[in-house]
Amino acid sequence: MDIGTFRGIITGILIIAFIGLTLWAYSKRRRKDFDEAAQLPFADEDDAAANRDTSASRETDSRHDRGDRNT
């Protein structure tokens, strides 16, 4: 077996692996998982916004309890 045959075999294996990976990534069974993963960057923003709203309302309530009029 010479180097040309070896390179041809490796190229064929890589092409088959690429096609297999592409079919796996675009299969309908994986769509739900990938859609959930696509939304992960936004999950922290939703949690942070909810925490900001809660802390802002607590701060307003504490000012109201003390009688502070300045906001």
N, CA, C and O atoms as CSV, one atom per row, in Angstrom:
chain,resi,resn,atom,element,x,y,z
A,1,MET,N,N,0.864,-1.163,0.000
A,1,MET,CA,C,0.000,0.000,0.000
A,1,MET,C,C,0.913,1.229,0.000
A,1,MET,O,O,1.753,1.399,0.883
A,2,ASP,N,N,0.729,2.066,-0.996
A,2,ASP,CA,C,1.540,3.284,-1.055
A,2,ASP,C,C,0.797,4.450,-0.412
A,2,ASP,O,O,-0.354,4.310,0.000
A,3,ILE,N,N,1.456,5.591,-0.330
A,3,ILE,CA,C,0.906,6.763,0.359
A,3,ILE,C,C,-0.360,7.289,-0.325
A,3,ILE,O,O,-1.247,7.813,0.348
A,4,GLY,N,N,-0.456,7.158,-1.638
A,4,GLY,CA,C,-1.637,7.618,-2.367
A,4,GLY,C,C,-2.878,6.837,-1.984
A,4,GLY,O,O,-3.948,7.419,-1.806
A,5,THR,N,N,-2.748,5.525,-1.856
A,5,THR,CA,C,-3.871,4.687,-1.447
A,5,THR,C,C,-4.289,5.015,-0.017
A,5,THR,O,O,-5.479,5.114,0.284
A,6,PHE,N,N,-3.311,5.180,0.851
A,6,PHE,CA,C,-3.584,5.530,2.238
A,6,PHE,C,C,-4.334,6.858,2.330
A,6,PHE,O,O,-5.314,6.970,3.067
A,7,ARG,N,N,-3.879,7.850,1.591
A,7,ARG,CA,C,-4.556,9.155,1.583
A,7,ARG,C,C,-5.971,9.045,1.031
A,7,ARG,O,O,-6.872,9.727,1.519
A,8,GLY,N,N,-6.185,8.207,0.033
A,8,GLY,CA,C,-7.522,8.000,-0.531
A,8,GLY,C,C,-8.466,7.372,0.478
A,8,GLY,O,O,-9.628,7.765,0.579
A,9,ILE,N,N,-7.963,6.390,1.229
A,9,ILE,CA,C,-8.783,5.739,2.250
A,9,ILE,C,C,-9.152,6.733,3.345
A,9,ILE,O,O,-10.306,6.789,3.769
A,10,ILE,N,N,-8.186,7.512,3.803
A,10,ILE,CA,C,-8.447,8.524,4.836
A,10,ILE,C,C,-9.457,9.548,4.328
A,10,ILE,O,O,-10.359,9.944,5.066
A,11,THR,N,N,-9.315,9.979,3.079
A,11,THR,CA,C,-10.262,10.938,2.504
A,11,THR,C,C,-11.668,10.349,2.464
A,11,THR,O,O,-12.631,11.042,2.789
A,12,GLY,N,N,-11.804,9.088,2.073
A,12,GLY,CA,C,-13.108,8.430,2.035
A,12,GLY,C,C,-13.731,8.329,3.422
A,12,GLY,O,O,-14.929,8.558,3.586
A,13,ILE,N,N,-12.915,7.985,4.425
A,13,ILE,CA,C,-13.418,7.897,5.799
A,13,ILE,C,C,-13.896,9.264,6.284
A,13,ILE,O,O,-14.944,9.365,6.922
A,14,LEU,N,N,-13.137,10.308,5.985
A,14,LEU,CA,C,-13.532,11.661,6.410
A,14,LEU,C,C,-14.794,12.141,5.709
A,14,LEU,O,O,-15.611,12.834,6.315
A,15,ILE,N,N,-14.964,11.783,4.445
A,15,ILE,CA,C,-16.191,12.158,3.728
A,15,ILE,C,C,-17.399,11.458,4.349
A,15,ILE,O,O,-18.445,12.077,4.545
A,16,ILE,N,N,-17.255,10.179,4.655
A,16,ILE,CA,C,-18.351,9.430,5.285
A,16,ILE,C,C,-18.666,10.019,6.664
A,16,ILE,O,O,-19.834,10.153,7.028
A,17,ALA,N,N,-17.626,10.369,7.432
A,17,ALA,CA,C,-17.848,10.969,8.751
A,17,ALA,C,C,-18.544,12.322,8.620
A,17,ALA,O,O,-19.435,12.630,9.412
A,18,PHE,N,N,-18.160,13.127,7.648
A,18,PHE,CA,C,-18.789,14.426,7.438
A,18,PHE,C,C,-20.261,14.267,7.076
A,18,PHE,O,O,-21.111,14.979,7.611
A,19,ILE,N,N,-20.565,13.352,6.184
A,19,ILE,CA,C,-21.959,13.130,5.784
A,19,ILE,C,C,-22.770,12.622,6.974
A,19,ILE,O,O,-23.903,13.057,7.181
A,20,GLY,N,N,-22.199,11.703,7.758
A,20,GLY,CA,C,-22.893,11.189,8.939
A,20,GLY,C,C,-23.163,12.282,9.958
A,20,GLY,O,O,-24.260,12.356,10.511
A,21,LEU,N,N,-22.179,13.129,10.210
A,21,LEU,CA,C,-22.352,14.232,11.159
A,21,LEU,C,C,-23.396,15.231,10.665
A,21,LEU,O,O,-24.195,15.742,11.450
A,22,THR,N,N,-23.386,15.500,9.385
A,22,THR,CA,C,-24.367,16.429,8.811
A,22,THR,C,C,-25.784,15.859,8.928
A,22,THR,O,O,-26.713,16.581,9.291
A,23,LEU,N,N,-25.949,14.586,8.627
A,23,LEU,CA,C,-27.275,13.968,8.754
A,23,LEU,C,C,-27.732,13.955,10.207
A,23,LEU,O,O,-28.911,14.173,10.484
A,24,TRP,N,N,-26.819,13.703,11.134
A,24,TRP,CA,C,-27.157,13.706,12.558
A,24,TRP,C,C,-27.602,15.101,13.009
A,24,TRP,O,O,-28.593,15.241,13.726
A,25,ALA,N,N,-26.860,16.131,12.582
A,25,ALA,CA,C,-27.160,17.497,13.024
A,25,ALA,C,C,-28.490,18.005,12.470
A,25,ALA,O,O,-29.185,18.778,13.131
A,26,TYR,N,N,-28.841,17.578,11.274
A,26,TYR,CA,C,-30.067,18.082,10.661
A,26,TYR,C,C,-31.240,17.110,10.761
A,26,TYR,O,O,-32.264,17.318,10.111
A,27,SER,N,N,-31.110,16.057,11.562
A,27,SER,CA,C,-32.214,15.112,11.693
A,27,SER,C,C,-33.352,15.738,12.507
A,27,SER,O,O,-33.120,16.591,13.363
A,28,LYS,N,N,-34.555,15.310,12.233
A,28,LYS,CA,C,-35.729,15.863,12.913
A,28,LYS,C,C,-35.762,15.484,14.383
A,28,LYS,O,O,-36.335,16.215,15.192
A,29,ARG,N,N,-35.157,14.351,14.748
A,29,ARG,CA,C,-35.144,13.935,16.153
A,29,ARG,C,C,-34.288,14.860,17.008
A,29,ARG,O,O,-34.528,14.958,18.211
A,30,ARG,N,N,-33.316,15.533,16.444
A,30,ARG,CA,C,-32.416,16.400,17.186
A,30,ARG,C,C,-32.899,17.847,17.240
A,30,ARG,O,O,-32.337,18.651,17.983
A,31,ARG,N,N,-33.917,18.192,16.476
A,31,ARG,CA,C,-34.381,19.582,16.378
A,31,ARG,C,C,-34.743,20.168,17.744
A,31,ARG,O,O,-34.360,21.298,18.045
A,32,LYS,N,N,-35.470,19.424,18.569
A,32,LYS,CA,C,-35.903,19.936,19.868
A,32,LYS,C,C,-34.693,20.267,20.743
A,32,LYS,O,O,-34.654,21.318,21.382
A,33,ASP,N,N,-33.719,19.377,20.769
A,33,ASP,CA,C,-32.519,19.612,21.576
A,33,ASP,C,C,-31.756,20.844,21.108
A,33,ASP,O,O,-31.295,21.644,21.923
A,34,PHE,N,N,-31.624,20.994,19.792
A,34,PHE,CA,C,-30.891,22.138,19.269
A,34,PHE,C,C,-31.661,23.442,19.467
A,34,PHE,O,O,-31.053,24.489,19.690
A,35,ASP,N,N,-32.991,23.390,19.389
A,35,ASP,CA,C,-33.784,24.591,19.651
A,35,ASP,C,C,-33.646,25.040,21.105
A,35,ASP,O,O,-33.561,26.236,21.386
A,36,GLU,N,N,-33.624,24.073,22.031
A,36,GLU,CA,C,-33.417,24.419,23.438
A,36,GLU,C,C,-32.032,25.008,23.662
A,36,GLU,O,O,-31.875,25.975,24.407
A,37,ALA,N,N,-31.033,24.425,23.018
A,37,ALA,CA,C,-29.665,24.930,23.156
A,37,ALA,C,C,-29.528,26.326,22.555
A,37,ALA,O,O,-28.740,27.135,23.044
A,38,ALA,N,N,-30.281,26.611,21.510
A,38,ALA,CA,C,-30.212,27.932,20.884
A,38,ALA,C,C,-30.782,29.014,21.795
A,38,ALA,O,O,-30.404,30.179,21.674
A,39,GLN,N,N,-31.684,28.650,22.703
A,39,GLN,CA,C,-32.298,29.621,23.607
A,39,GLN,C,C,-31.519,29.819,24.905
A,39,GLN,O,O,-31.862,30.706,25.688
A,40,LEU,N,N,-30.483,29.020,25.155
A,40,LEU,CA,C,-29.727,29.118,26.403
A,40,LEU,C,C,-29.114,30.500,26.657
A,40,LEU,O,O,-29.127,30.945,27.804
A,41,PRO,N,N,-28.584,31.198,25.661
A,41,PRO,CA,C,-28.031,32.525,25.957
A,41,PRO,C,C,-29.072,33.509,26.486
A,41,PRO,O,O,-28.726,34.448,27.203
A,42,PHE,N,N,-30.317,33.306,26.146
A,42,PHE,CA,C,-31.374,34.219,26.571
A,42,PHE,C,C,-31.958,33.845,27.924
A,42,PHE,O,O,-32.664,34.657,28.522
A,43,ALA,N,N,-31.694,32.668,28.419
A,43,ALA,CA,C,-32.245,32.220,29.694
A,43,ALA,C,C,-31.712,33.066,30.842
A,43,ALA,O,O,-32.472,33.396,31.753
A,44,ASP,N,N,-30.444,33.426,30.829
A,44,ASP,CA,C,-29.871,34.248,31.880
A,44,ASP,C,C,-30.461,35.653,31.878
A,44,ASP,O,O,-30.653,36.247,32.939
A,45,GLU,N,N,-30.747,36.183,30.705
A,45,GLU,CA,C,-31.331,37.522,30.623
A,45,GLU,C,C,-32.722,37.554,31.254
A,45,GLU,O,O,-33.072,38.521,31.932
A,46,ASP,N,N,-33.508,36.517,31.039
A,46,ASP,CA,C,-34.846,36.456,31.627
A,46,ASP,C,C,-34.759,36.392,33.147
A,46,ASP,O,O,-35.510,37.076,33.841
A,47,ASP,N,N,-33.841,35.568,33.670
A,47,ASP,CA,C,-33.670,35.456,35.116
A,47,ASP,C,C,-33.166,36.763,35.712
A,47,ASP,O,O,-33.625,37.173,36.778
A,48,ALA,N,N,-32.231,37.420,35.040
A,48,ALA,CA,C,-31.678,38.674,35.545
A,48,ALA,C,C,-32.744,39.770,35.545
A,48,ALA,O,O,-32.814,40.574,36.475
A,49,ALA,N,N,-33.570,39.799,34.503
A,49,ALA,CA,C,-34.633,40.809,34.444
A,49,ALA,C,C,-35.650,40.582,35.562
A,49,ALA,O,O,-36.133,41.542,36.162
A,50,ALA,N,N,-35.970,39.348,35.840
A,50,ALA,CA,C,-36.915,39.049,36.918
A,50,ALA,C,C,-36.333,39.453,38.265
A,50,ALA,O,O,-37.046,39.986,39.114
A,51,ASN,N,N,-35.040,39.204,38.467
A,51,ASN,CA,C,-34.394,39.584,39.721
A,51,ASN,C,C,-34.314,41.102,39.871
A,51,ASN,O,O,-34.490,41.625,40.971
A,52,ARG,N,N,-34.053,41.808,38.780
A,52,ARG,CA,C,-34.001,43.273,38.826
A,52,ARG,C,C,-35.365,43.833,39.203
A,52,ARG,O,O,-35.458,44.745,40.025
A,53,ASP,N,N,-36.413,43.296,38.609
A,53,ASP,CA,C,-37.762,43.783,38.907
A,53,ASP,C,C,-38.107,43.546,40.377
A,53,ASP,O,O,-38.707,44.407,41.019
A,54,THR,N,N,-37.741,42.415,40.895
A,54,THR,CA,C,-38.036,42.082,42.285
A,54,THR,C,C,-37.265,42.986,43.235
A,54,THR,O,O,-37.836,43.490,44.202
A,55,SER,N,N,-35.972,43.203,42.976
A,55,SER,CA,C,-35.171,44.043,43.861
A,55,SER,C,C,-35.613,45.504,43.768
A,55,SER,O,O,-35.566,46.221,44.767
A,56,ALA,N,N,-36.040,45.954,42.595
A,56,ALA,CA,C,-36.510,47.328,42.447
A,56,ALA,C,C,-37.802,47.537,43.224
A,56,ALA,O,O,-38.002,48.589,43.831
A,57,SER,N,N,-38.681,46.537,43.208
A,57,SER,CA,C,-39.934,46.701,43.946
A,57,SER,C,C,-39.676,46.671,45.447
A,57,SER,O,O,-40.360,47.371,46.194
A,58,ARG,N,N,-38.704,45.877,45.914
A,58,ARG,CA,C,-38.361,45.861,47.337
A,58,ARG,C,C,-37.781,47.197,47.759
A,58,ARG,O,O,-38.075,47.679,48.853
A,59,GLU,N,N,-36.967,47.802,46.917
A,59,GLU,CA,C,-36.366,49.085,47.243
A,59,GLU,C,C,-37.440,50.162,47.330
A,59,GLU,O,O,-37.397,51.010,48.221
A,60,THR,N,N,-38.387,50.137,46.427
A,60,THR,CA,C,-39.486,51.096,46.457
A,60,THR,C,C,-40.321,50.910,47.716
A,60,THR,O,O,-40.722,51.886,48.350
A,61,ASP,N,N,-40.582,49.661,48.079
A,61,ASP,CA,C,-41.361,49.388,49.286
A,61,ASP,C,C,-40.631,49.883,50.531
A,61,ASP,O,O,-41.265,50.430,51.433
A,62,SER,N,N,-39.310,49.702,50.600
A,62,SER,CA,C,-38.576,50.132,51.789
A,62,SER,C,C,-38.548,51.655,51.875
A,62,SER,O,O,-38.602,52.203,52.976
A,63,ARG,N,N,-38.465,52.346,50.751
A,63,ARG,CA,C,-38.519,53.813,50.777
A,63,ARG,C,C,-39.879,54.277,51.266
A,63,ARG,O,O,-39.988,55.235,52.031
A,64,HIS,N,N,-40.905,53.587,50.815
A,64,HIS,CA,C,-42.259,53.955,51.206
A,64,HIS,C,C,-42.450,53.756,52.717
A,64,HIS,O,O,-43.109,54.562,53.375
A,65,ASP,N,N,-41.882,52.702,53.246
A,65,ASP,CA,C,-42.002,52.431,54.678
A,65,ASP,C,C,-41.288,53.492,55.520
A,65,ASP,O,O,-41.750,53.834,56.609
A,66,ARG,N,N,-40.161,54.015,55.018
A,66,ARG,CA,C,-39.403,55.006,55.770
A,66,ARG,C,C,-39.990,56.416,55.619
A,66,ARG,O,O,-39.663,57.320,56.387
A,67,GLY,N,N,-40.840,56.585,54.641
A,67,GLY,CA,C,-41.430,57.905,54.439
A,67,GLY,C,C,-40.609,58.778,53.492
A,67,GLY,O,O,-40.878,59.974,53.378
A,68,ASP,N,N,-39.614,58.206,52.811
A,68,ASP,CA,C,-38.810,58.976,51.864
A,68,ASP,C,C,-39.643,59.323,50.645
A,68,ASP,O,O,-40.309,58.466,50.064
A,69,ARG,N,N,-39.598,60.573,50.271
A,69,ARG,CA,C,-40.345,61.001,49.087
A,69,ARG,C,C,-39.443,61.077,47.876
A,69,ARG,O,O,-39.944,61.001,46.754
A,70,ASN,N,N,-38.126,61.226,48.042
A,70,ASN,CA,C,-37.216,61.364,46.906
A,70,ASN,C,C,-36.916,59.975,46.323
A,70,ASN,O,O,-36.642,59.021,47.051
A,71,THR,N,N,-36.975,59.895,45.001
A,71,THR,CA,C,-36.660,58.632,44.346
A,71,THR,C,C,-35.427,58.757,43.522
A,71,THR,O,O,-35.004,57.787,42.892
